Amino acid sequence: LNAPRARVRRDGQDVEIVPAEVVQDDILVLRAGDQIPADAVIVAARALQVDESMLTGESDAVDKHPGDDALSGSIVVSGEGLAQATRVGADSYANTFASEAKRFSLVASEVRSSINRVLKWMSWIIGPVGLLVVNAQMVALGGWASAWESGEWVQAVVNAIAAITAMIPLGLVLISSITFAVGAAKLANRQVLVNELPAVEGLARVDMICLDKTGTITAGDIAFDDGHVLAAVDGYEDALAWYGAAPDANATARCLADAYPVRREVVPDAVIPFSSARKWSAASFADGPAGTWVLGAPEMVFGDEASDPGTALGQSVVSLASTGRRTLVLAYSARLLDDADVEAERLVGELTAVAVLTFREQVRPDAAQTLSYFAAQGVGIRVISGDNPRTVAAIAREVGLEVAEGFDARHLPEDDAALSGVLEMHHVFGRVTPEQKKRMVVALQARGHVVAMTGDGVNDALAIKTADIGIAMNSGSAATKAVARLVLLDGRFSHLPDVVAEGRQVIANIERVSMLFLTKTAYATALALAFGIMMLEFPFLPRQLSITDGLTIGIPAFFLALLPNTQRYVPGFLKRSLSFAIPSGLIIAAALVGYTRGAMALNVPEPELRTGATIILAVVGIWVLTVLSRPVTRFKALVIGAMFVALLIIFTVPLLTAFFQLVDPGEDAAWLLVAVTIAAIGGIEVVRFFHRRYVERVIRAASGGVDAREVS
């Protein structure tokens, strides 16, 4: 749907191909923002830096020189270069560790972790309970020796299988996977690409969303506004023309091309390419605009002077940034860059501010409405950008955020605890480096927040990968989209409420159907223990249990899991599910044990006893389905009614009654059956009454008093 492209040089031409078509010895053309598609050896480099954190865990970018290895999956963060592919496809470093990489990158999912927890519990329980049940069935059929000699051991094994398989929440994993898959398909139709299925639920759990300004709140299309000359130095227009036409120019620099066209070809003697961490680039010319020209963020080139209104530069930058325009400064020094300067990536001395350049960005028309939605849902918003804090604050005010001034990230504390405090107090941050973005996400997570991070640039990749849910714009770099959980294919920020709604539907519906599955697990486990301890023959055949599995759980759960549901997410759905499933399961188990003991006292034959137990379990199971479906809509009533009709057909059609070994339970057993069924239904209603009150208290406490009646 949204495959990245690889850039290779073939027959002297740079062409873009799908990564799978890269072959050994291809020359890869690497530029900032690219994700390296194959293992390769660097053959040419100019200030090339690569982030290999996805493979090595080391977050610092690595300088690459000719002869160095470059690993597939790593990200070019600055500079440019050429590399010759050495290992492709399955032979690449990333693919040899594919299973480890996938295990490392799994998105946090409460649904998945809760289901895994249940399966882990059952895997520990099922062994000893199974042995208990097998022993009880052998004893109930005359003892181990007698049952083995008479062949009754076969029936004992069948009874044990029925008891053990009933304990497993069959279909819960399947229903959950189907629900995720349907949610992902629906989001794809809305131009949202889900890179990992459980990410469908992720945004519904988020309580803090961090936004990169450029490409997220703004459209990402930058236009040159004006050049404000502070000190006219000969050749400055030629220097700007070179920056605008440079082959590795970023989006901002390319905007200069129309305003400052190339009038004469100039070739720099030394270049320090732009870096998101430094936020400036430099070039030295011996001819033409002789000297060193630096283009970058004013505060990063001139420090505090650029934000001091008492200086000519500071006054210009402050006033222009306060209007929401992006600002860059062009600085000049007569001193040329030497090899040591380029190697250390440091500024030359004696810089003079030549001009302040301003750029305009168009605010996305859907940004204000989307941010208002998240604010109404109680989701905290933090705007994090590499731009001037005043520019970021002005844009934030334009989309409805009440902020007076942005916080300058150059003054962020190094201590993580202190950083957390700053993030709680301030909402807009400017001049943030990529590493700081990652630290900010980690600090918010340390405070217990579930964090989403949106962005489009390679400078956002680290933070997007670290966040609980990373969201990338399709206009972003390949590296950013590769590490994101969600990709907005058409770049529309307004799709995020759709993602939240879909995630809520997934979590709420799985919570509902999980109560069905876990109720069965609870009563099956209780029955196995009870009949094992009392040494009674199990009152079901495996095929008879398939009736209740299909009509009370499996088939209706499939429909319930796909119904619309706008319930607000509250953590702890497994605990809420078990608070209904366990007492309900115990009531059903007690009813079946009571019926079995009563039928044995009335000398009801085994086939009639099993039929009666199957009827009780089927009717009470459909009642549990009805209770959990409330409020019962027309569609839900249709599903429940269809299950009752199917149950009647099974008990009346001779072919089906013969297959499931169902018979007339008899008059005495019928009265007992009705009494036990009514008592069990009454007990289920009492459990649901108290369960609703419990859920309302939990949700009210978690959501600060929000009405929770519709949630429970």
PDB file of N, CA, C and O in Angstrom, residues 509-536:
ATOM      1  N   ASN A 509     -15.541  -3.531  22.411  1.00  0.00           N
ATOM      2  CA  ASN A 509     -16.186  -4.750  21.947  1.00  0.00           C
ATOM      3  C   ASN A 509     -15.434  -5.995  22.389  1.00  0.00           C
ATOM      4  O   ASN A 509     -16.051  -7.013  22.721  1.00  0.00           O
ATOM      5  N   ILE A 510     -14.106  -5.923  22.411  1.00  0.00           N
ATOM      6  CA  ILE A 510     -13.353  -7.079  22.909  1.00  0.00           C
ATOM      7  C   ILE A 510     -13.602  -7.260  24.403  1.00  0.00           C
ATOM      8  O   ILE A 510     -13.666  -8.394  24.895  1.00  0.00           O
ATOM      9  N   GLU A 511     -13.754  -6.151  25.129  1.00  0.00           N
ATOM     10  CA  GLU A 511     -14.094  -6.268  26.548  1.00  0.00           C
ATOM     11  C   GLU A 511     -15.423  -6.986  26.717  1.00  0.00           C
ATOM     12  O   GLU A 511     -15.591  -7.838  27.592  1.00  0.00           O
ATOM     13  N   ARG A 512     -16.391  -6.653  25.857  1.00  0.00           N
ATOM     14  CA  ARG A 512     -17.715  -7.281  25.955  1.00  0.00           C
ATOM     15  C   ARG A 512     -17.639  -8.773  25.644  1.00  0.00           C
ATOM     16  O   ARG A 512     -18.141  -9.611  26.401  1.00  0.00           O
ATOM     17  N   VAL A 513     -16.988  -9.123  24.513  1.00  0.00           N
ATOM     18  CA  VAL A 513     -16.957 -10.541  24.141  1.00  0.00           C
ATOM     19  C   VAL A 513     -16.027 -11.332  25.062  1.00  0.00           C
ATOM     20  O   VAL A 513     -16.232 -12.536  25.252  1.00  0.00           O
ATOM     21  N   SER A 514     -15.026 -10.670  25.632  1.00  0.00           N
ATOM     22  CA  SER A 514     -14.144 -11.394  26.553  1.00  0.00           C
ATOM     23  C   SER A 514     -14.910 -11.863  27.781  1.00  0.00           C
ATOM     24  O   SER A 514     -14.589 -12.910  28.352  1.00  0.00           O
ATOM     25  N   MET A 515     -15.938 -11.106  28.187  1.00  0.00           N
ATOM     26  CA  MET A 515     -16.756 -11.557  29.319  1.00  0.00           C
ATOM     27  C   MET A 515     -17.494 -12.842  28.983  1.00  0.00           C
ATOM     28  O   MET A 515     -17.712 -13.695  29.844  1.00  0.00           O
ATOM     29  N   LEU A 516     -17.895 -13.000  27.707  1.00  0.00           N
ATOM     30  CA  LEU A 516     -18.526 -14.254  27.285  1.00  0.00           C
ATOM     31  C   LEU A 516     -17.533 -15.410  27.386  1.00  0.00           C
ATOM     32  O   LEU A 516     -17.823 -16.455  27.986  1.00  0.00           O
ATOM     33  N   PHE A 517     -16.358 -15.226  26.788  1.00  0.00           N
ATOM     34  CA  PHE A 517     -15.367 -16.300  26.782  1.00  0.00           C
ATOM     35  C   PHE A 517     -14.876 -16.620  28.192  1.00  0.00           C
ATOM     36  O   PHE A 517     -14.714 -17.792  28.544  1.00  0.00           O
ATOM     37  N   LEU A 518     -14.636 -15.587  28.981  1.00  0.00           N
ATOM     38  CA  LEU A 518     -14.082 -15.825  30.316  1.00  0.00           C
ATOM     39  C   LEU A 518     -15.122 -16.399  31.268  1.00  0.00           C
ATOM     40  O   LEU A 518     -14.768 -17.118  32.208  1.00  0.00           O
ATOM     41  N   THR A 519     -16.393 -16.092  31.038  1.00  0.00           N
ATOM     42  CA  THR A 519     -17.452 -16.733  31.830  1.00  0.00           C
ATOM     43  C   THR A 519     -17.432 -18.238  31.596  1.00  0.00           C
ATOM     44  O   THR A 519     -17.533 -19.044  32.529  1.00  0.00           O
ATOM     45  N   LYS A 520     -17.283 -18.626  30.328  1.00  0.00           N
ATOM     46  CA  LYS A 520     -17.201 -20.062  30.021  1.00  0.00           C
ATOM     47  C   LYS A 520     -15.969 -20.692  30.664  1.00  0.00           C
ATOM     48  O   LYS A 520     -16.040 -21.790  31.246  1.00  0.00           O
ATOM     49  N   THR A 521     -14.835 -19.997  30.585  1.00  0.00           N
ATOM     50  CA  THR A 521     -13.619 -20.522  31.213  1.00  0.00           C
ATOM     51  C   THR A 521     -13.806 -20.681  32.715  1.00  0.00           C
ATOM     52  O   THR A 521     -13.356 -21.677  33.308  1.00  0.00           O
ATOM     53  N   ALA A 522     -14.490 -19.714  33.327  1.00  0.00           N
ATOM     54  CA  ALA A 522     -14.709 -19.767  34.781  1.00  0.00           C
ATOM     55  C   ALA A 522     -15.599 -20.942  35.166  1.00  0.00           C
ATOM     56  O   ALA A 522     -15.262 -21.710  36.086  1.00  0.00           O
ATOM     57  N   TYR A 523     -16.748 -21.113  34.458  1.00  0.00           N
ATOM     58  CA  TYR A 523     -17.622 -22.215  34.877  1.00  0.00           C
ATOM     59  C   TYR A 523     -17.033 -23.572  34.497  1.00  0.00           C
ATOM     60  O   TYR A 523     -17.225 -24.559  35.215  1.00  0.00           O
ATOM     61  N   ALA A 524     -16.291 -23.632  33.397  1.00  0.00           N
ATOM     62  CA  ALA A 524     -15.683 -24.904  33.020  1.00  0.00           C
ATOM     63  C   ALA A 524     -14.616 -25.324  34.025  1.00  0.00           C
ATOM     64  O   ALA A 524     -14.525 -26.507  34.395  1.00  0.00           O
ATOM     65  N   THR A 525     -13.806 -24.365  34.476  1.00  0.00           N
ATOM     66  CA  THR A 525     -12.784 -24.676  35.471  1.00  0.00           C
ATOM     67  C   THR A 525     -13.418 -25.097  36.788  1.00  0.00           C
ATOM     68  O   THR A 525     -12.986 -26.070  37.427  1.00  0.00           O
ATOM     69  N   ALA A 526     -14.463 -24.359  37.204  1.00  0.00           N
ATOM     70  CA  ALA A 526     -15.157 -24.709  38.459  1.00  0.00           C
ATOM     71  C   ALA A 526     -15.810 -26.088  38.354  1.00  0.00           C
ATOM     72  O   ALA A 526     -15.780 -26.881  39.312  1.00  0.00           O
ATOM     73  N   LEU A 527     -16.413 -26.401  37.194  1.00  0.00           N
ATOM     74  CA  LEU A 527     -17.029 -27.719  37.003  1.00  0.00           C
ATOM     75  C   LEU A 527     -15.978 -28.824  37.063  1.00  0.00           C
ATOM     76  O   LEU A 527     -16.197 -29.878  37.690  1.00  0.00           O
ATOM     77  N   ALA A 528     -14.848 -28.590  36.398  1.00  0.00           N
ATOM     78  CA  ALA A 528     -13.797 -29.606  36.401  1.00  0.00           C
ATOM     79  C   ALA A 528     -13.316 -29.880  37.822  1.00  0.00           C
ATOM     80  O   ALA A 528     -13.127 -31.047  38.216  1.00  0.00           O
ATOM     81  N   LEU A 529     -13.119 -28.816  38.592  1.00  0.00           N
ATOM     82  CA  LEU A 529     -12.677 -28.989  39.979  1.00  0.00           C
ATOM     83  C   LEU A 529     -13.745 -29.697  40.811  1.00  0.00           C
ATOM     84  O   LEU A 529     -13.454 -30.628  41.578  1.00  0.00           O
ATOM     85  N   ALA A 530     -15.010 -29.260  40.664  1.00  0.00           N
ATOM     86  CA  ALA A 530     -16.096 -29.827  41.471  1.00  0.00           C
ATOM     87  C   ALA A 530     -16.295 -31.312  41.162  1.00  0.00           C
ATOM     88  O   ALA A 530     -16.369 -32.154  42.079  1.00  0.00           O
ATOM     89  N   PHE A 531     -16.390 -31.652  39.877  1.00  0.00           N
ATOM     90  CA  PHE A 531     -16.617 -33.051  39.522  1.00  0.00           C
ATOM     91  C   PHE A 531     -15.380 -33.896  39.794  1.00  0.00           C
ATOM     92  O   PHE A 531     -15.492 -35.092  40.071  1.00  0.00           O
ATOM     93  N   GLY A 532     -14.200 -33.269  39.719  1.00  0.00           N
ATOM     94  CA  GLY A 532     -12.991 -34.011  40.051  1.00  0.00           C
ATOM     95  C   GLY A 532     -12.911 -34.338  41.524  1.00  0.00           C
ATOM     96  O   GLY A 532     -12.527 -35.447  41.914  1.00  0.00           O
ATOM     97  N   ILE A 533     -13.291 -33.380  42.364  1.00  0.00           N
ATOM     98  CA  ILE A 533     -13.234 -33.602  43.812  1.00  0.00           C
ATOM     99  C   ILE A 533     -14.324 -34.563  44.255  1.00  0.00           C
ATOM    100  O   ILE A 533     -14.111 -35.444  45.102  1.00  0.00           O
ATOM    101  N   MET A 534     -15.549 -34.418  43.672  1.00  0.00           N
ATOM    102  CA  MET A 534     -16.674 -35.274  44.082  1.00  0.00           C
ATOM    103  C   MET A 534     -16.670 -36.635  43.384  1.00  0.00           C
ATOM    104  O   MET A 534     -17.545 -37.462  43.625  1.00  0.00           O
ATOM    105  N   MET A 535     -15.709 -36.863  42.474  1.00  0.00           N
ATOM    106  CA  MET A 535     -15.594 -38.130  41.753  1.00  0.00           C
ATOM    107  C   MET A 535     -16.859 -38.465  40.975  1.00  0.00           C
ATOM    108  O   MET A 535     -17.313 -39.613  40.956  1.00  0.00           O
ATOM    109  N   LEU A 536     -17.450 -37.476  40.333  1.00  0.00           N
ATOM    110  CA  LEU A 536     -18.662 -37.678  39.549  1.00  0.00           C
ATOM    111  C   LEU A 536     -18.326 -37.705  38.067  1.00  0.00           C
ATOM    112  O   LEU A 536     -17.372 -37.072  37.616  1.00  0.00           O
TER     113      LEU A 536
END
